[in-house]
């Protein structure tokens, strides 16, 4: 911390003077994050169930708050934001007063963004909140966003562009005014996977799920005969193979709805031009400030492994294992 060195051992948290090395004080052992809060004191987490504020001069506890599964999320102007075992965000002032408690707590957001030091945007289960980090208040900017985004997509990125908030996913762009009003919402149809990709995916998934089923059967057999450790081993294997099958599908979905965002440009993998799904697959270059399509390009039936340079306008597409093609886009 600013005026000393904190050492934690099996019994104590000890503060030593930074210049002389002399011991200044000792406090009972704590574990987890230790944060220097300046004149307010030193915040510590004890065994993931207590948040303490220690006097920086004596090490004595100023206040002690019990919160199951506590983890410090951030320090803001109003106080300390933390998450608990139920996946909720709480806020407690430097004086130990809870600002958000029980019904006033927010869920931990899946996407968050700070446009400045005084506020933070949090996307939580379909709702976009604007949190005032100075006053500790929050308001809903827009709800049911998951219903408004096409193809069951949800925002995975928030930016501040042209004085407004841009929410984006693989195939959706939505720009909101700072008061929550809609400036624009654009959606582009994503191409389907090629036949070869579908066959490869189904092969991987079929093998994974078959191994999951076999291990699950072995777990059941071992459990029936009282072989508890074998049963747990096989069940763990079954869970891993099942998860591998699910992950393969999710990875394929991401590849074939892959977007790239750099500066004021976003490249969207979409259906462009005429023809079947494979022949119509391509890229759309979008101005994120307006949602306007600037250009499009067909790539045909290729796996979309690519990158682009927003300065030169080039797109680099991995055509096969040995070839990279550059397009001026």
PDB file of N, CA and C in Angstrom, residues 269 283 297-300 302-308 314-320 323-327:
ATOM      1  N   UNK A 269     -20.273 -11.105 -41.201  1.00  0.00           N
ATOM      2  CA  UNK A 269     -20.444 -12.255 -42.071  1.00  0.00           C
ATOM      3  C   UNK A 269     -21.941 -12.408 -42.337  1.00  0.00           C
ATOM      4  N   UNK A 283     -19.017 -10.917 -46.905  1.00  0.00           N
ATOM      5  CA  UNK A 283     -18.783  -9.909 -45.890  1.00  0.00           C
ATOM      6  C   UNK A 283     -19.548  -8.634 -46.221  1.00  0.00           C
ATOM      7  N   UNK A 297     -18.985  -8.170 -50.190  1.00  0.00           N
ATOM      8  CA  UNK A 297     -18.126  -9.029 -50.997  1.00  0.00           C
ATOM      9  C   UNK A 297     -18.501 -10.480 -50.762  1.00  0.00           C
ATOM     10  N   UNK A 298     -18.668 -11.237 -51.853  1.00  0.00           N
ATOM     11  CA  UNK A 298     -18.959 -12.661 -51.725  1.00  0.00           C
ATOM     12  C   UNK A 298     -17.671 -13.432 -51.519  1.00  0.00           C
ATOM     13  N   UNK A 299     -17.743 -14.473 -50.703  1.00  0.00           N
ATOM     14  CA  UNK A 299     -16.573 -15.341 -50.508  1.00  0.00           C
ATOM     15  C   UNK A 299     -16.886 -16.777 -50.884  1.00  0.00           C
ATOM     16  N   UNK A 300     -18.157 -17.079 -51.180  1.00  0.00           N
ATOM     17  CA  UNK A 300     -18.526 -18.430 -51.559  1.00  0.00           C
ATOM     18  C   UNK A 300     -18.549 -19.366 -50.374  1.00  0.00           C
ATOM     19  N   UNK A 302     -16.777 -20.950 -48.141  1.00  0.00           N
ATOM     20  CA  UNK A 302     -15.492 -21.050 -47.445  1.00  0.00           C
ATOM     21  C   UNK A 302     -15.704 -20.852 -45.949  1.00  0.00           C
ATOM     22  N   UNK A 303     -14.862 -21.501 -45.157  1.00  0.00           N
ATOM     23  CA  UNK A 303     -14.918 -21.281 -43.717  1.00  0.00           C
ATOM     24  C   UNK A 303     -14.392 -19.876 -43.427  1.00  0.00           C
ATOM     25  N   UNK A 304     -15.144 -19.059 -42.712  1.00  0.00           N
ATOM     26  CA  UNK A 304     -14.779 -17.645 -42.544  1.00  0.00           C
ATOM     27  C   UNK A 304     -13.690 -17.402 -41.512  1.00  0.00           C
ATOM     28  N   UNK A 305     -12.460 -17.768 -41.846  1.00  0.00           N
ATOM     29  CA  UNK A 305     -11.313 -17.436 -41.000  1.00  0.00           C
ATOM     30  C   UNK A 305     -10.635 -16.245 -41.674  1.00  0.00           C
ATOM     31  N   UNK A 306     -10.743 -15.065 -41.051  1.00  0.00           N
ATOM     32  CA  UNK A 306     -10.303 -13.867 -41.741  1.00  0.00           C
ATOM     33  C   UNK A 306      -9.911 -12.773 -40.755  1.00  0.00           C
ATOM     34  N   UNK A 307      -9.318 -11.718 -41.293  1.00  0.00           N
ATOM     35  CA  UNK A 307      -9.051 -10.495 -40.545  1.00  0.00           C
ATOM     36  C   UNK A 307      -9.074  -9.349 -41.548  1.00  0.00           C
ATOM     37  N   UNK A 308      -9.113  -8.116 -41.052  1.00  0.00           N
ATOM     38  CA  UNK A 308      -9.121  -6.994 -41.983  1.00  0.00           C
ATOM     39  C   UNK A 308      -8.347  -5.815 -41.431  1.00  0.00           C
ATOM     40  N   UNK A 314      -8.189  -3.700 -46.705  1.00  0.00           N
ATOM     41  CA  UNK A 314      -7.958  -5.075 -47.143  1.00  0.00           C
ATOM     42  C   UNK A 314      -8.566  -6.083 -46.178  1.00  0.00           C
ATOM     43  N   UNK A 315      -9.100  -7.160 -46.745  1.00  0.00           N
ATOM     44  CA  UNK A 315      -9.564  -8.310 -45.982  1.00  0.00           C
ATOM     45  C   UNK A 315      -8.648  -9.478 -46.307  1.00  0.00           C
ATOM     46  N   UNK A 316      -8.174 -10.173 -45.280  1.00  0.00           N
ATOM     47  CA  UNK A 316      -7.288 -11.315 -45.460  1.00  0.00           C
ATOM     48  C   UNK A 316      -8.058 -12.582 -45.092  1.00  0.00           C
ATOM     49  N   UNK A 317      -8.317 -13.424 -46.090  1.00  0.00           N
ATOM     50  CA  UNK A 317      -9.132 -14.624 -45.918  1.00  0.00           C
ATOM     51  C   UNK A 317      -8.264 -15.862 -46.034  1.00  0.00           C
ATOM     52  N   UNK A 318      -8.366 -16.748 -45.060  1.00  0.00           N
ATOM     53  CA  UNK A 318      -7.659 -18.020 -45.122  1.00  0.00           C
ATOM     54  C   UNK A 318      -8.430 -18.948 -46.037  1.00  0.00           C
ATOM     55  N   UNK A 319      -7.930 -19.106 -47.273  1.00  0.00           N
ATOM     56  CA  UNK A 319      -8.639 -19.903 -48.271  1.00  0.00           C
ATOM     57  C   UNK A 319      -8.511 -21.391 -48.002  1.00  0.00           C
ATOM     58  N   UNK A 320      -7.341 -21.832 -47.564  1.00  0.00           N
ATOM     59  CA  UNK A 320      -7.107 -23.234 -47.206  1.00  0.00           C
ATOM     60  C   UNK A 320      -5.913 -23.272 -46.266  1.00  0.00           C
ATOM     61  N   UNK A 323      -2.947 -21.249 -48.024  1.00  0.00           N
ATOM     62  CA  UNK A 323      -3.157 -20.038 -48.819  1.00  0.00           C
ATOM     63  C   UNK A 323      -3.982 -18.993 -48.086  1.00  0.00           C
ATOM     64  N   UNK A 324      -3.509 -17.754 -48.114  1.00  0.00           N
ATOM     65  CA  UNK A 324      -4.233 -16.595 -47.606  1.00  0.00           C
ATOM     66  C   UNK A 324      -4.464 -15.636 -48.764  1.00  0.00           C
ATOM     67  N   UNK A 325      -5.702 -15.231 -48.984  1.00  0.00           N
ATOM     68  CA  UNK A 325      -6.047 -14.329 -50.073  1.00  0.00           C
ATOM     69  C   UNK A 325      -6.377 -12.960 -49.505  1.00  0.00           C
ATOM     70  N   UNK A 326      -5.851 -11.924 -50.145  1.00  0.00           N
ATOM     71  CA  UNK A 326      -6.124 -10.550 -49.742  1.00  0.00           C
ATOM     72  C   UNK A 326      -7.064  -9.899 -50.754  1.00  0.00           C
ATOM     73  N   UNK A 327      -8.158  -9.309 -50.235  1.00  0.00           N
ATOM     74  CA  UNK A 327      -9.117  -8.603 -51.076  1.00  0.00           C
ATOM     75  C   UNK A 327      -9.129  -7.128 -50.688  1.00  0.00           C
TER      76      UNK A 327
END
